[in-house]
PDB file of C-alpha atoms in Angstrom:
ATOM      1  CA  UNK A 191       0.000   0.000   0.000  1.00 51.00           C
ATOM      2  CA  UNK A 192       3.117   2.702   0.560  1.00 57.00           C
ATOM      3  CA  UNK A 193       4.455   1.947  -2.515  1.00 52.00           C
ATOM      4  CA  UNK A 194       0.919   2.269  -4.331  1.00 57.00           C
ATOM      5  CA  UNK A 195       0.775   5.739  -2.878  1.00 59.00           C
ATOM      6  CA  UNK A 196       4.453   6.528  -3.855  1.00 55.00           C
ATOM      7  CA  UNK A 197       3.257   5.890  -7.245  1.00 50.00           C
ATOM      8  CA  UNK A 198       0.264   7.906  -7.133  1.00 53.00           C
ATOM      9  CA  UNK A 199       1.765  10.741  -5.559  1.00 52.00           C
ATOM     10  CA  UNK A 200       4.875   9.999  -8.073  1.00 51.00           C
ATOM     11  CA  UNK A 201       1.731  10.063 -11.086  1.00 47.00           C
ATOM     12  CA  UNK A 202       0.494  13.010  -9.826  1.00 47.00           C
ATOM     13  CA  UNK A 203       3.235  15.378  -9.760  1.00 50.00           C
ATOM     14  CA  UNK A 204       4.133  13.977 -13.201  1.00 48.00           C
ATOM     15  CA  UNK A 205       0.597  14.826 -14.755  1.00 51.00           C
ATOM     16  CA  UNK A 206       0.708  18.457 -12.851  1.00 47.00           C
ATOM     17  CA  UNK A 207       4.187  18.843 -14.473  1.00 47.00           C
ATOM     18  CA  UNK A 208       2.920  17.540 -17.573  1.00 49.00           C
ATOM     19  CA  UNK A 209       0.317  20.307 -17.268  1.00 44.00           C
ATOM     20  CA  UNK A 210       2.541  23.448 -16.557  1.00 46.00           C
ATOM     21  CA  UNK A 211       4.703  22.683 -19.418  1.00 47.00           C
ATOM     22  CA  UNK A 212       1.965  22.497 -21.642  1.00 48.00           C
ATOM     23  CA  UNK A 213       0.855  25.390 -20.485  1.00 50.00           C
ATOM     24  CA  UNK A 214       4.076  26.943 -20.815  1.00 49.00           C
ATOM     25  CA  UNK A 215       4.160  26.108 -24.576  1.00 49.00           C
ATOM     26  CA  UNK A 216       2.424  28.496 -26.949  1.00 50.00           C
ATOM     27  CA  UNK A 217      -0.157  26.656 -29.134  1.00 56.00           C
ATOM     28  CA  UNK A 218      -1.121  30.945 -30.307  1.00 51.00           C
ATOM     29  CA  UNK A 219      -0.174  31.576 -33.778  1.00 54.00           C
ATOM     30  CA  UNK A 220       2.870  33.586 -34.276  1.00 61.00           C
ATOM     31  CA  UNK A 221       2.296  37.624 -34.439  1.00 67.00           C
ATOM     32  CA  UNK A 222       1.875  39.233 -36.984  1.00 74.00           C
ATOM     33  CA  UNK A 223       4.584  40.188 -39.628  1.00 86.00           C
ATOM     34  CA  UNK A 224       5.792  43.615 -39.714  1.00 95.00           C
ATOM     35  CA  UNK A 225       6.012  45.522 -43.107  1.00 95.00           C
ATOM     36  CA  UNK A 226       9.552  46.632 -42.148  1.00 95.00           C
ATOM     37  CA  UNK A 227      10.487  42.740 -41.875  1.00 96.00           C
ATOM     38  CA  UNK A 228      10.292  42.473 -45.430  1.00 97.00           C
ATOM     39  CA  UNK A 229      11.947  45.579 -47.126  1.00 98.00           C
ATOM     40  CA  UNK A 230      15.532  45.558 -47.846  1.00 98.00           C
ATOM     41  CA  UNK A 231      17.064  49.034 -48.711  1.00 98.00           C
ATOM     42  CA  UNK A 232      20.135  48.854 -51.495  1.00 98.00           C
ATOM     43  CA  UNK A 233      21.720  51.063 -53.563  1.00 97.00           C
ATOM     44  CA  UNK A 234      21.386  54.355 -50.769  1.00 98.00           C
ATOM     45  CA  UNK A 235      22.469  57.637 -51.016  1.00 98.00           C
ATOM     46  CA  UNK A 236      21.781  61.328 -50.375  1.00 97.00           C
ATOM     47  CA  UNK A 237      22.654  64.149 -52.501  1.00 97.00           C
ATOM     48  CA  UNK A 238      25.579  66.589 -50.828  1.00 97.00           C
ATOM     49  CA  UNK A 239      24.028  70.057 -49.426  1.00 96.00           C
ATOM     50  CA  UNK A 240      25.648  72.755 -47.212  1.00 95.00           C
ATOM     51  CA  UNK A 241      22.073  73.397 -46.024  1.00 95.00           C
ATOM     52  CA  UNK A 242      18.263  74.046 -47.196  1.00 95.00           C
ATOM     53  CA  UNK A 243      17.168  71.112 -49.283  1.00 95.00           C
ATOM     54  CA  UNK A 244      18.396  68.340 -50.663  1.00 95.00           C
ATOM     55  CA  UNK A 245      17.170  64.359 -51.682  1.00 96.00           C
ATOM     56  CA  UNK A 246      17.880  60.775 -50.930  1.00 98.00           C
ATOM     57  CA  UNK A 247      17.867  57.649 -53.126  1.00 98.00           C
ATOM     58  CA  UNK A 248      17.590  54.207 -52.753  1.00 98.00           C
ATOM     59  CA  UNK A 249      16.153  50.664 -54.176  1.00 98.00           C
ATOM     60  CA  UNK A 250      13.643  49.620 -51.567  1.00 98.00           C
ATOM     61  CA  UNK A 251      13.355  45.740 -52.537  1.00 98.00           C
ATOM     62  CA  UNK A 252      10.117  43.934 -50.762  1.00 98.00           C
ATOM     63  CA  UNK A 253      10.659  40.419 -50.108  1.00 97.00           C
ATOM     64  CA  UNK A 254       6.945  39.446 -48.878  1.00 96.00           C
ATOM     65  CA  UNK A 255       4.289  38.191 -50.536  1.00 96.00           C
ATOM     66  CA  UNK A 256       1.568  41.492 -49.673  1.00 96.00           C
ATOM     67  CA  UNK A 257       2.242  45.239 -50.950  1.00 97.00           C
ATOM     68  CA  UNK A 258       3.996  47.242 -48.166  1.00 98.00           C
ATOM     69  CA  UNK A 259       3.641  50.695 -47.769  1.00 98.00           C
ATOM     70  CA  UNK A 260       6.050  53.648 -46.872  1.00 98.00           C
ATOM     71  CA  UNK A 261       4.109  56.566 -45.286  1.00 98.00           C
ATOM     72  CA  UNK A 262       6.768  58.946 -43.920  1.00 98.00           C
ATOM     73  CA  UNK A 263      10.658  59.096 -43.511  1.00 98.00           C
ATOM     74  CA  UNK A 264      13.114  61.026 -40.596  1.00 98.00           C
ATOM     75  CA  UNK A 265      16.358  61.508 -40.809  1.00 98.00           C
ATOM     76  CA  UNK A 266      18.651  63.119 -37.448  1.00 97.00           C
ATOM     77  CA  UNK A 267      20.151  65.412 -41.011  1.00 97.00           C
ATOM     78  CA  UNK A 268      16.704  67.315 -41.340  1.00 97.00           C
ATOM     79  CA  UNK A 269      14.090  68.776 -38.872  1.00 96.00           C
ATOM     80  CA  UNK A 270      11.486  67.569 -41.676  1.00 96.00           C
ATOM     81  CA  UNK A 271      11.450  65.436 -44.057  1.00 97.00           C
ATOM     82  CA  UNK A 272       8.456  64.381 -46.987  1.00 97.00           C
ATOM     83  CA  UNK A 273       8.302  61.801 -49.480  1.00 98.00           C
ATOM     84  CA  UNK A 274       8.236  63.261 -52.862  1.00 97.00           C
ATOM     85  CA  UNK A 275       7.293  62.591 -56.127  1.00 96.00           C
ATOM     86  CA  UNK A 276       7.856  64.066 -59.875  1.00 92.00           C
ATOM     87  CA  UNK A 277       5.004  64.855 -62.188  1.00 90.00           C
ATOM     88  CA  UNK A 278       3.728  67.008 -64.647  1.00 88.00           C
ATOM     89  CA  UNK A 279       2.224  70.411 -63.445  1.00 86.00           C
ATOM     90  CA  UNK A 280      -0.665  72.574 -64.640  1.00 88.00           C
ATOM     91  CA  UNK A 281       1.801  74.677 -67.123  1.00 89.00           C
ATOM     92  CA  UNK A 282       2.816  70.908 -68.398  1.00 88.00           C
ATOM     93  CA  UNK A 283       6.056  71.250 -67.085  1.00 89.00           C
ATOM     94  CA  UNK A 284       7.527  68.686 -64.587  1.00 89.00           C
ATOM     95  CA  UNK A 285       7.298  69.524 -61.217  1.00 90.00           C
ATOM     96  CA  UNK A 286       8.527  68.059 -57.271  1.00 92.00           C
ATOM     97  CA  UNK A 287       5.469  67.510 -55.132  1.00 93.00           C
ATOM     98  CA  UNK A 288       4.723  65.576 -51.987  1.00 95.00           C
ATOM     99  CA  UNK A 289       3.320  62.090 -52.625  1.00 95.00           C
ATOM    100  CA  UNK A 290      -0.234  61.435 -51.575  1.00 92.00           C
ATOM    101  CA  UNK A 291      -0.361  58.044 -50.070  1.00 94.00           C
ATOM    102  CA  UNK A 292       3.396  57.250 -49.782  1.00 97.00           C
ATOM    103  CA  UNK A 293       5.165  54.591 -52.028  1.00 97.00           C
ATOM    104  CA  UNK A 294       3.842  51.022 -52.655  1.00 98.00           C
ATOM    105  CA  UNK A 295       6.300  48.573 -52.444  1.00 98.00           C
ATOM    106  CA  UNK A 296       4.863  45.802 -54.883  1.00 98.00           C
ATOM    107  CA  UNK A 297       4.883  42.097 -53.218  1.00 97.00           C
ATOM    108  CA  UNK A 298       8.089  40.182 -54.362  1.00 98.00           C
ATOM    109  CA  UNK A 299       8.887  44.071 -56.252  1.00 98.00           C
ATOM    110  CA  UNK A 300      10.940  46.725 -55.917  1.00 98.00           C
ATOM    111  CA  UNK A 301      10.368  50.345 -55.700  1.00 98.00           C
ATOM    112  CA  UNK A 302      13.192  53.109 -57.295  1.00 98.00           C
ATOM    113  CA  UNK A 303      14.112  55.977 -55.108  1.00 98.00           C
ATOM    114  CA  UNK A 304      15.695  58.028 -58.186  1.00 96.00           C
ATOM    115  CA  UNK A 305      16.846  61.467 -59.116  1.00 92.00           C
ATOM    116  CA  UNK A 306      14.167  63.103 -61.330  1.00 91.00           C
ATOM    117  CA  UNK A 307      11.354  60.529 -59.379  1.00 94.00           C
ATOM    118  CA  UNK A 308      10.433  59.095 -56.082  1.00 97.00           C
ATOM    119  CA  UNK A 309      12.366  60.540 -53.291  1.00 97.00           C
ATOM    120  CA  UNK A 310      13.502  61.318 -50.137  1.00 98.00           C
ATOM    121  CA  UNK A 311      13.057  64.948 -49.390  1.00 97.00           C
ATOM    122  CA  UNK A 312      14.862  66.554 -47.037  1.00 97.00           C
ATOM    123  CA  UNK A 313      13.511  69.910 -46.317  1.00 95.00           C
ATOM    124  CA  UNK A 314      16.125  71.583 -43.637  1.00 94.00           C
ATOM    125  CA  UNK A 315      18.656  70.420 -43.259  1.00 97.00           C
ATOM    126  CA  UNK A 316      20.418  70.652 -40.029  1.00 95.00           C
ATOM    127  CA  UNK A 317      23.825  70.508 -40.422  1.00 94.00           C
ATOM    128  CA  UNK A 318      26.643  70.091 -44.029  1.00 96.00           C
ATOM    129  CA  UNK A 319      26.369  66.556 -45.596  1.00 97.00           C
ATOM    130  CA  UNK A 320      29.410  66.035 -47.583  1.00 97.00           C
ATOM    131  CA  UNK A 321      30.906  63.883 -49.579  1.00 97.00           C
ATOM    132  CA  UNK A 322      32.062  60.425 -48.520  1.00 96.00           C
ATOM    133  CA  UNK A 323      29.769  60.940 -44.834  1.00 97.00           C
ATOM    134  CA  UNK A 324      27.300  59.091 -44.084  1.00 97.00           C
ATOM    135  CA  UNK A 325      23.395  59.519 -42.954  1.00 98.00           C
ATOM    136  CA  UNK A 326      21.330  57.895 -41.248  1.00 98.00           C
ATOM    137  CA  UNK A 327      17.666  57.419 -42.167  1.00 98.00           C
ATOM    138  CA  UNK A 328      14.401  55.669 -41.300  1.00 98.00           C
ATOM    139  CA  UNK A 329      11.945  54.683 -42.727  1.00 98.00           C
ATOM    140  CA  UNK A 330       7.638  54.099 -41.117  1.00 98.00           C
ATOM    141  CA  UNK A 331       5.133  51.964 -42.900  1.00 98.00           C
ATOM    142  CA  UNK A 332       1.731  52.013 -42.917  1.00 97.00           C
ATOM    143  CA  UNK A 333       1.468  49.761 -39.859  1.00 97.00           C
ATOM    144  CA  UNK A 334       3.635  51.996 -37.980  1.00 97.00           C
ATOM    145  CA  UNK A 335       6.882  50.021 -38.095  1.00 97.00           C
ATOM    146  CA  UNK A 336      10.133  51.074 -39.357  1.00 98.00           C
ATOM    147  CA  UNK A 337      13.244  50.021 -40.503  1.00 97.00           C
ATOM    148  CA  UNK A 338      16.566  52.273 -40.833  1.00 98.00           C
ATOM    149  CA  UNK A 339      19.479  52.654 -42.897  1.00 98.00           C
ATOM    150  CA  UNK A 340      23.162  54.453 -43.361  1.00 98.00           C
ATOM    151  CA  UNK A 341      23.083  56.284 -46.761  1.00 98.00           C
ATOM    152  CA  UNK A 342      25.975  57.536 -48.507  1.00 97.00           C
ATOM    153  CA  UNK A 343      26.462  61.538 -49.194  1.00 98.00           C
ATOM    154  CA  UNK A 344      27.735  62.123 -52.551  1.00 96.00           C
ATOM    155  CA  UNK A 345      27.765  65.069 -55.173  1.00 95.00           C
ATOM    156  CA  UNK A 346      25.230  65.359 -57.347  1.00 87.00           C
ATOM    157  CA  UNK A 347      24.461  68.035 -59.616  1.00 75.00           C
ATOM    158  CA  UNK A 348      21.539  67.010 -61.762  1.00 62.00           C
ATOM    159  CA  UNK A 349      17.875  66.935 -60.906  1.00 50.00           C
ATOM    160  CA  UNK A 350      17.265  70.654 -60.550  1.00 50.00           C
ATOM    161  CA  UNK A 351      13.552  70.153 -60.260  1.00 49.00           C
ATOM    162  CA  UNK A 352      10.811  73.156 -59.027  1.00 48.00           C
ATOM    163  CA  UNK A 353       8.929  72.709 -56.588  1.00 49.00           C
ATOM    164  CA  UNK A 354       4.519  72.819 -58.090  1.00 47.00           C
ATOM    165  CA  UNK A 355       3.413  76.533 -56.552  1.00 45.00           C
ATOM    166  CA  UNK A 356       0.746  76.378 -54.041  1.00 46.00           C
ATOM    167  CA  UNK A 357       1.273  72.484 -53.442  1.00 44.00           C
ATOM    168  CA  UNK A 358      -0.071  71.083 -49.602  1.00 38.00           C
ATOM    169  CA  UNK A 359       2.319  68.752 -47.975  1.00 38.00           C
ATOM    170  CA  UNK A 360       1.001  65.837 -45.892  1.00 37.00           C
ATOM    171  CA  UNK A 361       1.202  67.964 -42.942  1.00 37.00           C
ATOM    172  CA  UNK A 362      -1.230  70.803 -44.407  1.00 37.00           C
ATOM    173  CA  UNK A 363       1.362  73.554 -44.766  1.00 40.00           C
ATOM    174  CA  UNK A 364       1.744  75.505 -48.438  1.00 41.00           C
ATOM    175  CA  UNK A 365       4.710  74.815 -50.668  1.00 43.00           C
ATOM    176  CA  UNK A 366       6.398  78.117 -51.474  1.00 42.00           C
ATOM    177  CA  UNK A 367       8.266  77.726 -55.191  1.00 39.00           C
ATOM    178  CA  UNK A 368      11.503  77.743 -54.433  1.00 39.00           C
ATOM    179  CA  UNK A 369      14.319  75.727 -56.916  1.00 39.00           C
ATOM    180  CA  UNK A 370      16.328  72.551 -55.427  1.00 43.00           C
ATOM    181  CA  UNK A 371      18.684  69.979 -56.193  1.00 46.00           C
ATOM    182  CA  UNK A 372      16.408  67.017 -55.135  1.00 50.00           C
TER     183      UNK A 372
END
């Protein structure tokens, strides 16, 4: 009779043991991905400015399977920053503007960061970038995640682009029509 209660008591604190460690284990399905997990930045640099404005490039390769979308952009080299596209204006002429809605990043696709296109828009800058430094950006997507990269400073003289007259950035203020190097 002891040793049939050894056994039970033995059976007992096996089963209760059995039960913490299941309940230890996760059977919940894993979170969530994040949009930053699957965007890869390549090919990242920033155009050389003293101060005022200037622009940053980059591939931004997504490696998921569902559209991810970039919705703003910081950078510790500009008090504000916008995401910025090129199109044609009311006089027919090409023209910078913010971009309404951000960037898609196609599933499996990549989306070009380019001189005369989508950019990076760096609107004060707070300090020289020069050639051969290096910046640091980041990027937030649409589900409020963000990933963040090193970018290169290099000259650049092309891509003297206007900005359109009277255009609203994402934060409501005015453009005025002043002429970059974005």
């Amino acid at each position: 009779m002891n040793l049939s209660r050894r056994t039970s008591t033995i059976l007992v604190a096996l089963s209760v043991t059995g039960l913490i460690l299941t309940g230890c284990s996760s059977n919940e399905p894993a979170t969530a991905a994040k949009e930053s997990d699957s965007v890869v930045v390549r090919e990242q640099w920033v155009k050389a400015a003293d101060s005022g404005m200037t622009a940053a490039f980059a591939e931004l390769q997504n490696t998921g399977d569902a559209d991810v979308h970039v919705v703003g952009a910081s950078s510790p080299a500009s008090s504000r920053m916008e995401l910025h596209e090129m199109a044609t204006g009311a006089d027919g002429a090409m023209v910078m503007r913010p971009k309404e809605g951000g960037f898609v990043i196609p599933a499996g696709g990549t989306h070009v960061l380019a001189a005369g296109g989508d950019h990076l828009m760096l609107m004060d800058v707070t300090s020289p970038l020069t050639p051969g430094a290096d910046a640091e950006f980041t990027l937030e997507f649409e589900d409020a995640s963000t990933t963040t990269f090193t970018a290169q400073v290099r000259d650049f003289s092309g891509a003297q682009e206007n900005y359109e007259p009277g255009s609203m950035h994402m934060d409501g203020s005015a453009t005025p029509a002043p002429t970059h190097g974005g």
